[in-house]
Structure formats: C-alpha cells, structure tokens
C-alpha cells in the first residue's frame, strides 16, 4: 500500500487515516530513559468529540472511504471523496466544488482498489492522484479520466509518495515503489528511476520542510529488505554489512552523499536504516531521527537456534551531518514497524511520538504501543501500553489546530485522539473510515485545517476549516415511484431517505409472501418476494437490522450461500399469506408495498440493509385521483 505523504505547507498531507502504530515495551529501549506513564484522559480531548467537527455534505446512506481536499482551501473549496458502496451499487468517486453544499458523481474510479486520494498542484494544473492495488494513477480532470503513472506488482507493498514542499511551483515528487525510488519533475506526468546507492533497497524518503531554500532530500537505505515476520534464515536483517545508511541529495536526487557519521554503537556500524523521520521545524532545529540495525548474535526461538540483531534509535541535530545514539533497543529476530512523528512545533516543545508494532506467531502475540518524549528524544514515556490481540493501522500523526497540538492513532481497531501532544488519549466519537488519517491543509495564518472521511454518514467532516457546515447530497438519477405510494413515505419520513439513499431501479409489481415466527419473546417478520430468483427479507426485533438475500448469486443482492428458500424461511409459518404488492430497489435496501384489505390503508415497508440496517412499517392511503 502507498502511504501518501505531502510534505508541503500549502498542500494536502494525506497521511494515510483519523489515528497510530505501536510501541512494544520489548521493542523499545533496553531500559535507558524509558518509564511507564499511562495517563487516561479525564475528559474527551478536542478533536475526538463529534461536536468539534462540522459536516461537509451528507453522502447518505453511506459514508466515505477516502477524501482529498484542495491545497488552496478555503479559497478553493474543492472536495473529492470515494463514497462507499452498498447492497445495490458500487463505490463511486464524488466531487464538490463548494465545500460540500452540492455534490456530483465525478467520472469513475481507477481500475483497481483505491486506498488513497490526494489533490495537489497549482490551481491551473490541479492533479488528482490515487494510490491503488496496481500502483499510482493520475487524473488531470478531477477524476473523469485516469492514466497509470507508476505500476506496482505487489498490492501489499508499503510504498510511499512524497511531494516537494514547493510542489505547486516546482512540480517535483518522488515515489518509493517496492524499494525502488522514482522522480517526477512535471507534476507526475513522467517518471525516471533514481539510484541513491548501488545495490541498496530504499526504505523511506523524506523532503526537507525547508526544501525551497536547502533543496535537501533524504533516504534511508539497507542492503536488503526487512522481514516483518519470523522467517529464518533471512538474516542478517536487511544485510547490514552491505548497507549505506542515510543518504542525502541537495540536487533533487541527481547525486547522493552518505550521512552516517555517528551511526554506530561501541564502534560497530549500524547502517541498515529502517526508519527516518524529519522535524517539521527542520529549518530551525535541523533534527532527524533514525532507527538503524547493526550486528547479529545467536539466540533461541521456539527452542531452536535463531539469529537476532541489535538496533538503536539515533538523532541528528545538524541536518544529518552527524548522529548520536539516543538509546539502544533490545535485539530482535524480525523487524517491528517503527514510526517516529515529531510535533509540528518541535523546535520549541521537543515533543515526538514513537510507535512500534510487532506481529507475532499468533494473533494474540501482536503488540502495539506508543511512547512520547518531551526532551527531544533523551527520554521516553509509554503513553499507550501494549495489549494482547493488539495492532495499529495508521499513525501516529500530529497537528497544530487552534492552538492545540493534536495527535491521532488507530490502535486495536479504535481511533484515539490526544489534544495535549500525546500525553493523554481518548477514543474518538467520530466514525473513522478505513485507515486514512486526517487530510491536512495549512491555512494562510499558519494554523492547520483537518478533513476526514467517516465510515457512516455524513461522509466528510472538517475541523478548523474556517467555513460553515454544509449538508449537500448527491442528486438521485432514478425517481422514487409515485404510483405505489413510495414517494409519500420517502418525503414524509426523512429517516427513509437517510437509510435507503436513492432508487436504483423502477418499481415493479410482485407477489409477496408474508409470515412471522417467535424467537423467545421476540417476533421476526419475513417478506419473500416471489420473483425469479426469489428474494427474502427477515427483520430483526425492534427495528434493529434486516437480513436479506436471494436463492441465486444474482449481483446486487446480499448472498447468503445459495440456501434453498424453503430452508431460509422454514420456521416462518405464523400468519402466512401471499399478496399482490410492489417493490422498488434503493442503494441500501428496498421498499415494499403491502396492500390493505378492502377499504383499509396499505403498508409501506422500508427495509434498510448493511451497517445502517433498520426497518419501518408505515400506514399509507393512496391519494384521491
């Protein structure tokens, strides 16, 4: 997966999801300067509360999986989002040019599973990038058409895209695809391969935040790939004997020089560099962090001989000119994923977060923890401890919003926020979507605005956007039926539209078999539409949830294994009757019309599926002709 990272104060930073990775106590320091300091938040921090965010549109009945924002917000209020799909429609690319007041479908998604969207470039050359399972795609017409910029053969690769902080002017960006570094000077239209070091696998790449002045680009390299699972005999890890460490370029990648002075412990070189992080205030403090691997030693693992490797955390405070050891880390037989994130105001507060995650031989052995420093890395305190069955999927990320230093992390399937620079944490009240961290736009006053997709409606939300909330939704292409009374229910009951979304097909006359069953003291209702194939809906008690399916694998209907219809509804026998009614499909469910007896009002049954699964039965009397 490509983790988009936009290192520019005037462009979107797609960090990758709303929250952080991990820090196992065994994978951090061997005891030097590391203390346990877990502080539960007394109250929900700013940024974690739903009321802190404003809605930017209303993409009912779904949420959004990804969001991209104009780097010129709020002057240009363009939003792009991947709207999630449902029972009868696929995910779609949608666009708003007025901050969510109005939305429209924007062409099509790239022909592959999309995991990141980024809007970048000047207003007259705006480019939409999409990272997908097949590599990097590019659109110059806001998603109407796409071209593949760089292919990727491995859909699970941890690839990186980085933009020059002056991208809107210089059009410079680099891409790290499966360990190979590429460069584009024309806003991603054409690419050339770079060669930072002969025989080296590039692990990460970062631009200097002061790039327009110092033109520095850094890479961490190693002689081989790192293994993140136990896989003897693939050691020594990343072939440290033939690794070149940290390389720097001051000419946009044309030439490189080694920056390794001090990357050693007790005279032994540590040059297989896995992680490299740069201070956002690099122009002032010149700070870089690196995690590097060194000598190997013999050990035992699962009662068998194994190889482990030493590693350490290093810091440079002179722009990579020299390095100093901050602390040794316990040797490991395979790599943990290490992420170090300095504060946006590191030059003054010296705060950074360090996350370390380890995969074990079983799910229960996976670990995730986060540590914090407030003295530039000299000492670290655990602020989010490891747990069993743990794991982090995004972060850490830190932001400067309204005078607050916010931090966010996805840990153990929970999005967590901090408003005090990572000292205390609380679960987010905002429904996170996937693993995309908030998209960041730096405002003219130096403050930051955040934008995030939500897994459930509204779909897109913003924090400190300098704009007001909007509630625009996508216009329906198909009309709600007027003959069967569906339109009256749709208009009179807003929850119907919010749950079902837009119609996807015209209404049709159908035969419907009705029956109930009692489970304990709860009554369930079944509606079987006797079409070809037969379709069934089974309601859960109290309006909470609907199970639906059909007896074939027809696309567009939830499929429950092709169970024979008689088996699915065999226990539904109470009050069984078959009536002539009607049905209309919607994005997230269906409406059924059950006719009433002579002189009696009929019923409109609203059946919402998926995560928004709700159902209602409304009385309906046709309007007089």
XYZ file of C-alpha atoms in Angstrom:
625
model
C 0.000 0.000 0.000
C 1.233 3.502 -0.783
C 1.111 5.796 2.201
C 0.672 9.265 0.717
C 2.678 11.911 2.478
C 2.555 15.500 1.271
C 5.398 17.483 2.827
C 4.178 20.972 1.957
C 2.666 23.820 3.964
C 0.311 24.747 1.117
C -0.798 21.323 0.038
C -2.778 18.431 1.337
C -0.962 15.947 3.512
C -2.666 12.605 3.118
C -1.033 10.830 5.991
C -2.941 7.739 5.495
C -6.108 7.513 8.038
C -8.322 9.639 11.630
C -5.335 7.679 14.290
C -1.264 5.422 15.492
C 1.047 2.445 15.178
C 2.702 0.811 18.179
C 5.446 0.628 20.704
C 6.040 -2.693 22.388
C 7.864 -2.418 25.646
C 10.216 -5.153 24.492
C 10.966 -3.433 21.205
C 11.740 -0.019 22.676
C 14.716 0.783 24.772
C 16.543 -1.723 26.874
C 15.723 0.500 29.855
C 17.644 3.686 29.196
C 15.397 6.638 29.990
C 12.131 4.731 29.430
C 9.442 4.968 32.105
C 5.848 3.775 32.341
C 3.469 6.710 32.376
C -0.040 5.805 31.246
C -2.423 8.696 31.851
C -6.094 8.169 30.978
C -7.772 11.326 29.758
C -10.080 12.944 32.306
C -12.365 14.212 29.544
C -12.663 13.758 25.823
C -9.918 15.775 24.128
C -10.550 18.412 21.492
C -10.780 16.690 18.123
C -12.173 13.428 19.482
C -15.663 14.812 20.059
C -18.281 14.768 17.337
C -19.229 18.388 18.084
C -15.702 19.564 17.269
C -16.180 18.676 13.594
C -18.548 20.146 11.024
C -20.265 18.187 8.277
C -19.188 18.898 4.711
C -22.058 17.344 2.833
C -24.408 14.487 3.539
C -23.497 11.431 1.458
C -26.348 9.273 2.719
C -26.900 6.413 3.064
C -23.169 5.698 3.138
C -20.003 7.223 4.420
C -16.783 7.896 2.559
C -13.707 5.701 2.351
C -11.282 8.440 1.257
C -11.253 12.217 0.987
C -8.994 14.680 -0.826
C -9.007 18.459 -0.409
C -7.799 21.387 -2.481
C -4.447 22.659 -1.173
C -5.862 26.190 -1.566
C -8.718 25.689 0.889
C -10.736 27.735 1.808
C -10.251 29.921 -1.268
C -10.859 26.842 -3.412
C -13.374 24.604 -1.636
C -12.993 21.540 -3.818
C -13.517 18.189 -2.113
C -13.112 14.747 -3.676
C -14.306 11.619 -1.941
C -14.774 7.925 -2.521
C -18.348 7.268 -1.475
C -18.784 3.769 -0.107
C -20.986 1.260 -1.891
C -23.957 -0.711 -0.633
C -26.284 -3.576 -1.436
C -27.149 -2.430 -4.953
C -24.387 -0.063 -6.001
C -20.594 0.100 -6.065
C -18.297 2.688 -4.527
C -18.135 5.907 -6.525
C -15.924 8.946 -6.898
C -17.791 12.131 -5.975
C -16.874 15.805 -6.127
C -17.951 19.093 -4.561
C -16.608 22.496 -5.575
C -18.376 24.463 -2.841
C -17.286 22.766 0.368
C -19.988 20.098 0.383
C -23.027 22.259 -0.414
C -23.526 20.345 -3.659
C -22.121 17.003 -4.797
C -21.964 15.155 -8.098
C -20.564 11.881 -9.352
C -17.122 12.610 -10.823
C -16.338 10.210 -13.624
C -15.037 6.902 -12.388
C -12.582 5.328 -10.004
C -9.301 3.911 -11.323
C -9.499 0.267 -12.439
C -8.134 -1.072 -9.148
C -8.828 -0.942 -5.424
C -8.105 2.629 -4.323
C -6.597 3.285 -0.902
C -5.568 6.956 -1.043
C -6.646 10.148 -2.852
C -4.619 13.373 -2.981
C -5.318 16.703 -4.695
C -2.135 18.650 -5.391
C -0.596 21.236 -7.662
C -1.397 24.849 -8.575
C -4.954 25.916 -9.330
C -4.366 25.904 -13.081
C -2.658 22.486 -13.041
C -4.506 20.644 -10.285
C -3.826 16.916 -10.291
C -5.755 14.163 -8.506
C -3.631 11.180 -7.508
C -4.962 7.779 -6.484
C -2.882 5.061 -4.889
C -4.295 1.686 -5.800
C -3.507 -2.005 -5.558
C -1.972 -1.670 -9.030
C 0.158 1.406 -8.363
C -0.194 5.162 -8.738
C -2.861 6.652 -11.011
C -3.210 10.279 -12.086
C -6.102 12.429 -13.279
C -5.960 15.983 -14.617
C -9.736 16.350 -14.987
C -10.862 15.783 -11.392
C -11.366 12.074 -11.816
C -13.221 11.958 -15.134
C -10.341 10.022 -16.718
C -7.228 8.301 -15.326
C -3.784 7.254 -16.511
C -1.434 4.907 -14.687
C 1.635 6.872 -13.611
C 3.591 4.066 -11.920
C 2.737 0.371 -11.718
C 3.114 -1.778 -8.621
C 3.135 -5.559 -8.906
C 2.694 -6.173 -5.174
C -0.652 -4.920 -3.807
C 0.629 -5.365 -0.239
C 3.814 -3.328 -0.701
C 4.347 -0.408 1.699
C 5.009 2.215 -0.938
C 5.432 5.957 -0.341
C 4.641 9.044 -2.386
C 6.243 12.324 -1.264
C 5.787 15.791 -2.673
C 8.170 18.711 -2.663
C 7.050 21.342 -0.141
C 7.091 23.675 -3.144
C 5.180 21.246 -5.379
C 2.766 23.865 -6.725
C 5.755 25.669 -8.267
C 8.408 23.028 -8.968
C 6.162 20.023 -9.782
C 8.682 17.741 -8.035
C 7.587 14.497 -6.417
C 9.198 11.164 -5.629
C 7.731 7.699 -5.331
C 9.123 4.727 -3.459
C 7.667 1.638 -5.157
C 8.735 -1.747 -3.805
C 12.126 -0.410 -2.675
C 12.877 1.480 -5.917
C 12.950 5.299 -5.960
C 11.345 7.264 -8.812
C 11.183 11.007 -9.541
C 8.860 13.264 -11.497
C 9.535 16.929 -12.272
C 6.288 17.599 -14.158
C 3.501 17.052 -11.613
C 3.622 13.290 -12.018
C 3.216 13.140 -15.809
C 6.556 11.402 -16.482
C 8.950 9.474 -14.232
C 12.597 8.443 -14.074
C 14.315 5.988 -11.753
C 16.821 7.303 -9.220
C 19.799 5.347 -7.854
C 20.703 6.539 -4.347
C 23.157 3.686 -3.787
C 24.331 0.679 -5.755
C 22.586 -2.474 -4.589
C 20.525 -0.655 -1.954
C 16.850 -1.106 -1.124
C 15.324 2.263 -0.274
C 13.307 2.026 2.964
C 11.865 5.544 3.169
C 12.245 9.018 1.655
C 11.628 12.480 3.143
C 11.856 16.022 1.813
C 13.301 18.757 3.963
C 10.405 21.010 5.055
C 12.794 23.829 4.096
C 13.293 22.363 0.611
C 12.732 25.621 -1.339
C 15.824 27.008 0.424
C 18.056 23.997 1.210
C 16.974 21.581 -1.602
C 17.636 18.586 0.683
C 16.147 15.158 0.102
C 16.946 12.231 2.437
C 16.578 8.468 2.026
C 17.131 5.566 4.401
C 18.638 2.535 2.676
C 19.695 -1.006 3.501
C 21.377 -3.831 1.622
C 18.171 -5.911 1.587
C 14.526 -5.816 2.633
C 13.401 -6.010 6.249
C 11.344 -9.014 7.281
C 8.341 -8.200 9.442
C 7.589 -11.830 10.262
C 9.835 -14.526 11.687
C 11.446 -16.138 8.655
C 14.821 -17.661 9.437
C 17.294 -17.863 7.799
C 16.652 -14.436 6.200
C 19.317 -12.844 8.390
C 21.254 -10.680 8.966
C 18.317 -8.294 8.791
C 18.489 -6.163 5.634
C 22.176 -7.174 5.198
C 23.667 -4.503 7.444
C 27.217 -5.362 6.356
C 26.454 -4.015 2.889
C 24.140 -1.155 3.847
C 24.868 2.515 3.187
C 22.735 4.060 5.950
C 21.341 7.563 5.374
C 21.894 9.303 2.045
C 21.241 12.956 1.244
C 20.835 14.869 -2.008
C 20.918 18.631 -2.493
C 20.078 18.494 -6.209
C 16.673 16.790 -6.221
C 18.162 13.302 -6.397
C 20.756 13.640 -9.172
C 23.602 12.892 -6.750
C 23.811 11.457 -3.234
C 26.220 11.539 -0.299
C 26.413 9.309 2.776
C 25.394 10.954 6.067
C 26.464 8.274 8.535
C 28.906 9.842 10.989
C 27.933 8.516 14.428
C 25.583 5.737 13.268
C 27.404 3.231 15.462
C 27.391 1.704 18.931
C 30.658 0.755 20.653
C 32.491 1.116 17.364
C 30.113 -1.221 15.456
C 28.359 0.394 12.477
C 24.539 0.439 12.372
C 23.870 1.148 8.719
C 20.766 -0.858 7.855
C 18.449 2.101 8.390
C 14.806 1.130 8.670
C 13.106 4.378 9.735
C 13.874 8.026 9.062
C 11.829 10.949 10.417
C 12.356 14.670 9.967
C 11.284 17.545 12.190
C 8.567 19.817 10.727
C 10.677 22.711 12.060
C 13.828 21.377 10.378
C 14.785 24.851 9.131
C 15.277 25.881 12.760
C 16.386 22.727 14.594
C 17.917 20.553 11.811
C 16.628 17.406 13.558
C 16.356 13.913 12.072
C 15.585 10.619 13.822
C 16.686 7.206 12.567
C 16.260 3.605 13.660
C 19.166 1.510 12.413
C 20.185 -2.150 12.692
C 23.653 -3.464 13.389
C 25.480 -6.666 14.435
C 23.855 -10.084 14.796
C 24.098 -12.634 17.600
C 22.872 -16.154 18.254
C 19.729 -16.803 20.274
C 16.957 -19.355 20.766
C 13.451 -19.056 19.369
C 10.809 -21.731 19.975
C 13.565 -23.979 21.369
C 15.508 -23.740 18.086
C 18.690 -21.839 17.186
C 17.947 -18.410 15.740
C 19.642 -15.140 14.840
C 18.823 -11.804 16.422
C 20.066 -8.380 15.502
C 20.958 -5.288 17.513
C 19.341 -1.941 16.754
C 19.204 1.586 18.094
C 17.476 4.940 17.966
C 19.684 7.785 16.734
C 19.275 11.539 16.348
C 20.971 14.179 14.200
C 20.672 17.826 15.177
C 22.858 19.232 12.398
C 20.852 18.329 9.277
C 22.321 14.828 9.002
C 25.947 15.884 9.396
C 26.442 13.728 12.483
C 24.406 11.302 14.586
C 24.215 10.473 18.284
C 22.764 7.389 19.947
C 19.624 8.137 21.952
C 19.084 4.598 23.186
C 19.827 1.004 22.367
C 16.853 -1.186 21.577
C 16.523 -4.808 22.522
C 17.771 -7.180 19.790
C 15.083 -8.726 17.584
C 14.746 -11.732 15.300
C 12.449 -9.876 12.932
C 11.534 -6.257 12.350
C 8.873 -4.278 14.129
C 7.230 -1.405 12.302
C 8.629 1.821 13.718
C 7.123 5.286 13.207
C 8.514 8.440 14.796
C 6.475 11.636 14.486
C 7.906 14.939 15.760
C 5.497 17.656 16.884
C 4.574 20.435 14.404
C 6.311 22.787 16.872
C 9.246 20.511 17.675
C 11.773 23.354 17.728
C 10.083 24.784 20.814
C 8.393 21.855 22.571
C 10.776 18.967 21.602
C 7.803 16.599 21.635
C 7.689 13.472 19.478
C 5.722 10.213 19.421
C 7.330 6.837 18.776
C 5.132 3.947 17.714
C 6.299 0.364 17.359
C 4.265 -2.617 16.194
C 5.154 -6.277 16.131
C 3.398 -9.203 14.506
C 3.646 -12.456 16.442
C 3.265 -16.100 15.554
C -0.372 -15.883 16.643
C -2.936 -13.031 16.713
C -2.664 -12.789 20.495
C 1.065 -12.102 20.210
C 0.641 -8.958 18.096
C 1.629 -5.838 20.011
C 1.091 -2.109 19.686
C 2.265 0.713 21.902
C 3.135 4.405 21.774
C 5.822 6.358 23.642
C 6.358 10.090 23.973
C 9.328 12.368 24.505
C 9.299 15.989 25.630
C 13.068 16.475 25.629
C 13.988 15.810 22.021
C 14.336 12.059 22.474
C 16.603 11.893 25.507
C 13.887 10.062 27.458
C 10.604 8.388 26.528
C 7.427 7.543 28.450
C 4.882 4.924 27.438
C 1.556 6.711 26.896
C -0.418 3.915 25.217
C 0.567 0.472 26.529
C 0.631 -2.763 24.582
C -2.225 -5.246 24.858
C -2.907 -8.761 23.622
C -4.542 -9.088 20.225
C -3.253 -5.588 19.653
C -2.432 -3.782 16.447
C -2.173 -0.316 14.951
C -3.056 0.510 11.381
C -2.301 4.216 10.988
C -0.205 6.954 12.546
C 0.982 8.443 14.669
C 0.145 11.836 13.234
C 0.376 15.212 14.949
C -1.279 18.515 14.039
C -1.396 22.124 15.158
C -5.049 23.187 15.268
C -6.418 26.266 17.006
C -3.512 26.468 19.428
C -3.765 22.747 20.277
C -1.167 20.094 19.488
C -3.361 17.185 18.430
C -2.291 13.591 17.957
C -4.178 10.679 16.459
C -3.687 6.913 16.262
C -5.638 3.813 15.205
C -4.943 1.211 17.887
C -6.682 -2.121 18.419
C -9.419 -1.169 15.948
C -10.118 2.035 17.856
C -9.329 5.580 16.734
C -7.749 7.579 19.543
C -7.119 11.285 19.943
C -4.986 13.483 22.134
C -5.216 17.260 22.475
C -2.163 17.672 24.710
C 0.586 16.485 22.421
C 0.101 12.792 23.167
C 0.158 12.870 26.969
C -3.426 11.625 27.376
C -5.723 9.812 24.948
C -9.389 9.133 24.390
C -11.397 7.107 21.887
C -12.786 9.170 19.029
C -16.517 9.821 18.789
C -16.154 10.376 15.038
C -16.728 7.306 12.880
C -13.364 6.634 11.249
C -13.226 5.222 7.726
C -10.574 2.646 6.947
C -7.058 3.741 7.755
C -6.946 7.257 6.299
C -5.652 9.774 8.765
C -6.955 13.334 8.597
C -6.006 15.272 5.496
C -4.163 18.458 6.448
C -4.233 21.863 4.808
C -2.059 24.629 6.224
C -4.001 27.872 6.270
C -2.701 31.327 5.453
C -2.363 32.132 9.171
C -0.115 29.089 9.737
C -2.827 27.117 11.520
C -3.987 23.768 10.156
C -7.388 22.551 8.998
C -8.234 18.844 9.118
C -10.574 16.845 6.905
C -11.616 13.245 7.384
C -13.854 10.610 5.813
C -16.388 8.939 8.082
C -17.411 5.326 7.732
C -21.079 6.249 8.263
C -22.942 9.401 7.194
C -22.315 12.283 6.835
C -19.253 11.028 4.911
C -16.892 14.032 5.096
C -16.188 16.189 8.152
C -13.826 19.050 8.873
C -12.062 20.607 11.855
C -10.988 24.262 11.945
C -11.946 24.682 8.278
C -12.778 28.408 8.517
C -16.103 27.586 6.841
C -19.618 26.687 7.947
C -21.248 23.275 7.911
C -22.914 22.095 4.713
C -25.452 19.362 4.056
C -25.447 18.795 0.321
C -26.189 15.319 -1.015
C -25.967 13.582 -4.363
C -28.972 14.088 -6.653
C -30.904 10.901 -7.450
C -30.823 9.705 -11.051
C -33.891 7.493 -10.611
C -37.234 8.764 -9.322
C -38.998 7.363 -6.292
C -42.188 5.668 -7.518
C -45.396 7.704 -7.246
C -47.913 5.009 -8.175
C -47.335 2.694 -5.218
C -47.025 5.371 -2.552
C -43.276 5.086 -2.067
C -42.796 8.785 -2.754
C -45.202 9.808 0.028
C -43.279 7.760 2.611
C -39.923 8.913 1.254
C -40.865 12.580 1.610
C -42.763 12.323 4.901
C -40.125 10.323 6.771
C -36.531 11.660 6.401
C -35.127 8.533 8.044
C -36.266 6.603 4.970
C -34.112 8.639 2.599
C -31.189 8.628 5.046
C -31.323 4.837 5.306
C -32.124 3.818 1.734
C -30.469 6.517 -0.354
C -31.556 6.868 -3.971
C -33.631 4.417 -6.027
C -31.579 2.212 -8.346
C -34.419 0.764 -10.434
C -38.087 1.462 -11.236
C -40.764 -0.062 -9.026
C -42.245 -3.379 -10.122
C -45.378 -5.337 -9.257
C -44.523 -8.511 -7.320
C -46.100 -11.309 -5.321
C -45.033 -11.162 -1.660
C -45.340 -13.964 0.893
C -45.640 -12.764 4.490
C -45.110 -14.755 7.666
C -43.765 -14.387 11.195
C -42.039 -16.502 13.800
C -41.464 -16.085 17.517
C -37.993 -16.496 18.995
C -38.203 -16.327 22.765
C -40.395 -13.326 23.345
C -39.350 -11.594 20.116
C -41.262 -11.666 16.828
C -39.499 -11.698 13.455
C -41.167 -10.940 10.125
C -40.241 -12.428 6.767
C -41.028 -10.901 3.390
C -40.409 -13.217 0.432
C -40.640 -11.574 -2.977
C -41.636 -14.354 -5.348
C -39.593 -13.116 -8.273
C -37.063 -15.148 -10.220
C -34.952 -15.736 -8.262
C -36.892 -15.362 -5.043
C -35.736 -12.614 -2.707
C -36.237 -12.594 1.028
C -36.013 -10.068 3.855
C -36.031 -11.096 7.517
C -36.423 -8.346 10.091
C -34.780 -8.358 13.475
C -36.867 -7.355 16.525
C -37.455 -3.703 17.436
C -36.485 -2.384 14.019
C -32.825 -3.241 14.536
C -31.451 -4.851 11.420
C -32.531 -6.692 8.296
C -31.157 -9.921 6.860
C -31.666 -10.160 3.110
C -30.659 -12.430 0.292
C -31.756 -14.414 -2.697
C -31.580 -18.027 -3.742
C -29.062 -17.487 -6.519
C -25.892 -15.439 -6.753
C -27.565 -12.572 -8.572
C -25.356 -9.481 -8.474
C -26.835 -6.680 -6.440
C -28.387 -8.762 -3.673
C -26.709 -9.909 -0.487
C -25.894 -13.555 -0.979
C -26.193 -15.989 1.883
C -24.632 -19.079 0.369
C -27.424 -20.056 -2.014
C -29.558 -21.555 0.753
C -32.806 -23.036 -0.559
C -35.628 -20.616 0.074
C -37.637 -23.192 2.000
C -34.758 -23.668 4.429
C -34.244 -19.964 4.997
C -37.879 -19.266 5.898
C -38.975 -22.720 7.059
C -39.698 -21.531 10.613
C -41.833 -18.611 9.438
C -45.365 -20.015 9.455
C -47.456 -17.748 11.655
C -49.958 -15.607 9.763
C -48.653 -16.770 6.412
C -50.289 -15.111 3.401
C -49.376 -14.177 -0.147
C -50.380 -10.803 -1.582
C -50.009 -8.825 -4.785
C -47.780 -5.887 -3.927
C -44.866 -3.851 -5.237
C -41.137 -3.368 -4.722
C -38.534 -0.728 -5.552
C -34.826 -1.193 -5.002
C -32.683 1.534 -3.443
C -28.954 1.943 -2.898
C -29.147 0.428 0.547
C -32.309 -1.654 0.596
C -35.842 -1.717 -0.732
C -39.404 -0.537 -0.237
C -42.317 -2.966 -0.345
C -45.999 -2.147 -0.694
C -48.364 -4.468 1.107
C -51.970 -3.750 0.024
C -54.633 -3.353 2.680
C -57.899 -5.187 2.886
C -60.885 -3.641 1.179
C -61.292 -0.111 2.449
C -58.165 -0.315 4.613
C -54.883 1.543 4.283
C -51.979 -0.387 2.876
C -48.491 -0.654 4.350
C -45.177 0.663 3.100
C -42.320 -1.447 4.445
C -38.902 0.236 4.489
C -36.027 -2.264 4.625
C -32.540 -0.815 5.106
C -29.517 -3.116 4.850
C -25.882 -3.200 5.949
C -24.455 -1.106 8.758
C -27.488 1.165 8.583
C -29.843 -1.804 8.727
C -33.177 -0.522 10.041
C -36.764 -1.222 9.086
C -40.074 0.546 9.491
C -43.688 -0.138 8.574
C -45.802 2.884 7.701
C -49.525 3.060 7.010
C -50.296 4.508 3.582
C -53.546 5.527 1.955
C -53.321 6.369 -1.759
C -54.161 9.940 -2.639
C -57.516 10.533 -4.261
C -57.303 10.800 -8.063
